[in-house]
Short mmCIF file of C-alpha atoms and ligand atoms in Angstrom, two decimals:
data_model
loop_
_atom_site.label_atom_id
_atom_site.label_comp_id
_atom_site.label_asym_id
_atom_site.label_seq_id
_atom_site.Cartn_x
_atom_site.Cartn_y
_atom_site.Cartn_z
CA MET A 1 -15.99 20.68 -7.05
CA ASP A 2 -13.86 18.55 -9.04
CA HIS A 3 -11.59 17.47 -5.91
CA ALA A 4 -11.06 14.21 -4.27
CA SER A 5 -8.22 12.83 -2.11
CA VAL A 6 -7.00 9.32 -2.44
CA THR A 7 -4.75 7.29 0.75
CA ARG A 8 -2.40 4.66 -0.15
CA ARG A 9 -0.90 2.51 2.91
CA TYR A 10 2.36 1.56 3.71
CA GLN A 11 3.95 -0.66 6.28
CA PHE A 12 7.78 -0.66 7.99
CA ALA A 13 9.15 -1.95 11.32
CA ALA A 14 11.41 0.08 13.11
CA SER A 15 12.81 0.13 17.24
CA HIS A 16 13.58 3.10 18.76
CA ARG A 17 13.74 4.79 22.17
CA LEU A 18 12.00 7.35 23.77
CA HIS A 19 14.48 9.75 25.07
CA SER A 20 15.58 13.28 25.51
CA PRO A 21 19.22 14.80 25.71
CA LEU A 22 17.28 17.92 26.99
CA LEU A 23 15.52 15.96 30.13
CA SER A 24 17.43 14.25 33.17
CA GLU A 25 17.42 10.34 33.83
CA GLU A 26 14.79 10.78 36.18
CA GLU A 27 12.63 13.02 34.09
CA ASN A 28 13.34 11.05 31.18
CA TRP A 29 12.02 7.94 33.42
CA ARG A 30 9.16 9.85 34.62
CA VAL A 31 8.20 11.18 31.08
CA PHE A 32 8.41 8.07 28.90
CA GLY A 33 7.83 5.11 31.38
CA LYS A 34 8.96 2.21 29.89
CA CYS A 35 9.64 4.11 26.46
CA ASN A 36 12.38 4.46 28.37
CA ASN A 37 13.78 1.30 28.03
CA PRO A 38 17.92 1.57 27.51
CA ASN A 39 17.13 -1.38 25.37
CA GLY A 40 14.68 0.20 23.05
CA HIS A 41 11.89 -1.35 21.24
CA GLY A 42 10.24 -2.07 18.25
CA HIS A 43 6.87 -0.85 15.88
CA ASN A 44 5.20 -2.40 13.22
CA TYR A 45 4.34 1.28 11.68
CA VAL A 46 1.42 1.69 9.29
CA LEU A 47 2.04 4.71 6.78
CA LEU A 48 -1.16 6.85 5.83
CA VAL A 49 -0.15 9.09 2.77
CA THR A 50 -3.36 11.45 1.53
CA VAL A 51 -2.56 13.24 -1.76
CA GLU A 52 -5.66 15.73 -2.80
CA GLY A 53 -5.74 17.34 -6.57
CA THR A 54 -7.85 18.00 -9.40
CA ILE A 55 -9.33 15.21 -10.63
CA ASP A 56 -7.48 14.58 -14.11
CA PRO A 57 -10.62 13.76 -16.68
CA GLN A 58 -8.32 12.11 -18.96
CA THR A 59 -7.08 9.72 -16.06
CA GLY A 60 -9.96 10.05 -13.22
CA ARG A 61 -7.45 9.90 -11.35
CA VAL A 62 -5.79 12.18 -9.01
CA THR A 63 -2.20 11.54 -8.70
CA ASP A 64 0.24 9.14 -10.46
CA VAL A 65 -0.06 5.84 -8.19
CA GLU A 66 2.90 4.11 -9.19
CA THR A 67 5.14 6.82 -8.97
CA LEU A 68 4.15 7.93 -5.77
CA ASP A 69 4.27 4.47 -4.65
CA ARG A 70 7.91 4.66 -5.32
CA ILE A 71 8.97 8.09 -3.35
CA VAL A 72 7.65 7.41 -0.45
CA THR A 73 9.63 3.12 -0.53
CA GLU A 74 12.68 5.03 -1.40
CA ALA A 75 12.23 8.44 0.92
CA VAL A 76 10.72 6.73 4.04
CA VAL A 77 10.07 3.04 3.88
CA ASP A 78 13.84 2.02 2.42
CA ARG A 79 14.89 5.06 5.05
CA PHE A 80 13.41 3.39 8.07
CA ASP A 81 12.92 -0.19 7.17
CA HIS A 82 14.65 -2.77 10.05
CA ARG A 83 16.19 0.42 11.55
CA ASP A 84 16.79 2.07 14.57
CA LEU A 85 15.27 5.38 14.47
CA ASN A 86 17.41 6.51 16.83
CA HIS A 87 20.66 6.68 14.60
CA ASP A 88 18.78 7.99 11.92
CA PRO A 89 20.58 11.42 11.44
CA GLU A 90 17.40 13.76 11.57
CA PHE A 91 17.39 12.54 15.25
CA SER A 92 20.23 13.45 16.70
CA SER A 93 18.57 16.46 18.48
CA ARG A 94 15.05 15.10 18.34
CA VAL A 95 12.80 12.38 20.25
CA THR A 96 11.66 9.90 18.17
CA THR A 97 8.28 10.11 18.98
CA GLY A 98 4.90 9.74 16.88
CA GLU A 99 4.81 13.59 16.11
CA ASN A 100 8.26 13.91 15.23
CA LEU A 101 8.16 10.87 12.59
CA VAL A 102 5.12 12.05 11.49
CA ARG A 103 6.43 15.25 11.13
CA MET A 104 9.78 13.89 9.91
CA ILE A 105 8.17 12.17 6.81
CA TRP A 106 5.87 15.06 6.18
CA ASP A 107 8.93 16.77 5.07
CA LEU A 108 10.25 14.14 3.08
CA LEU A 109 7.59 14.24 0.97
CA VAL A 110 5.95 17.55 0.39
CA LYS A 111 8.20 18.31 -2.24
CA ARG A 112 8.23 15.00 -3.83
CA ILE A 113 4.49 14.65 -4.66
CA PRO A 114 3.72 13.72 -8.62
CA ALA A 115 0.53 15.28 -9.00
CA GLY A 116 -1.85 17.00 -6.89
CA GLN A 117 -0.32 18.38 -3.48
CA LEU A 118 0.40 16.04 0.00
CA GLU A 119 -2.82 16.56 2.29
CA LYS A 120 -2.15 14.61 5.18
CA VAL A 121 0.45 12.41 6.47
CA GLY A 122 -1.28 9.68 9.29
CA LEU A 123 1.13 7.23 11.16
CA VAL A 124 -0.76 4.28 13.27
CA GLU A 125 2.23 2.77 15.99
CA THR A 126 -0.19 0.80 18.45
CA ARG A 127 -3.22 -0.26 18.31
CA ASP A 128 -4.19 2.92 20.59
CA ASN A 129 -1.55 5.09 19.10
CA TYR A 130 -2.35 7.06 16.17
CA PHE A 131 -0.29 10.59 14.76
CA GLU A 132 -0.92 12.73 11.82
CA TYR A 133 0.41 16.18 10.35
CA SER A 134 -0.75 18.68 7.70
CA GLY A 135 1.98 20.82 7.65
CA ASP A 136 1.95 24.21 9.61
CA LEU A 137 -0.97 26.07 10.09
CA VAL A 138 0.55 29.24 8.60
NI1 NI B 201 7.88 3.43 21.28
#
């Protein structure tokens, strides 16, 4: 088999508050605890983007890493770094959980991969929290 994958690592710092408009104040506090604090809090997110593809016999690579870096920086890092995620239009009706964030990052990147295809997006939120999305399993 001549397939392989490459994973690139990126970082951004962002703040958020976990709060669902579909829940009451009491329910929000019960579900999200201190993450529902109205003042919000921040994370140093680590983003892992994995691209899978055929190893090009000429370059020995599965994708153009420099172009990938530019696209991830433009589409994701510049959008979220030093921002409040709750103010992003995409989160106007979604809770800023790691699950929703990792899925949104997938959607921002999946059609823009320079060569090969997006296999997985991973997001480290804290030492003990990691989220992952690989597209809809249809
Ligand atoms: Ni948080």
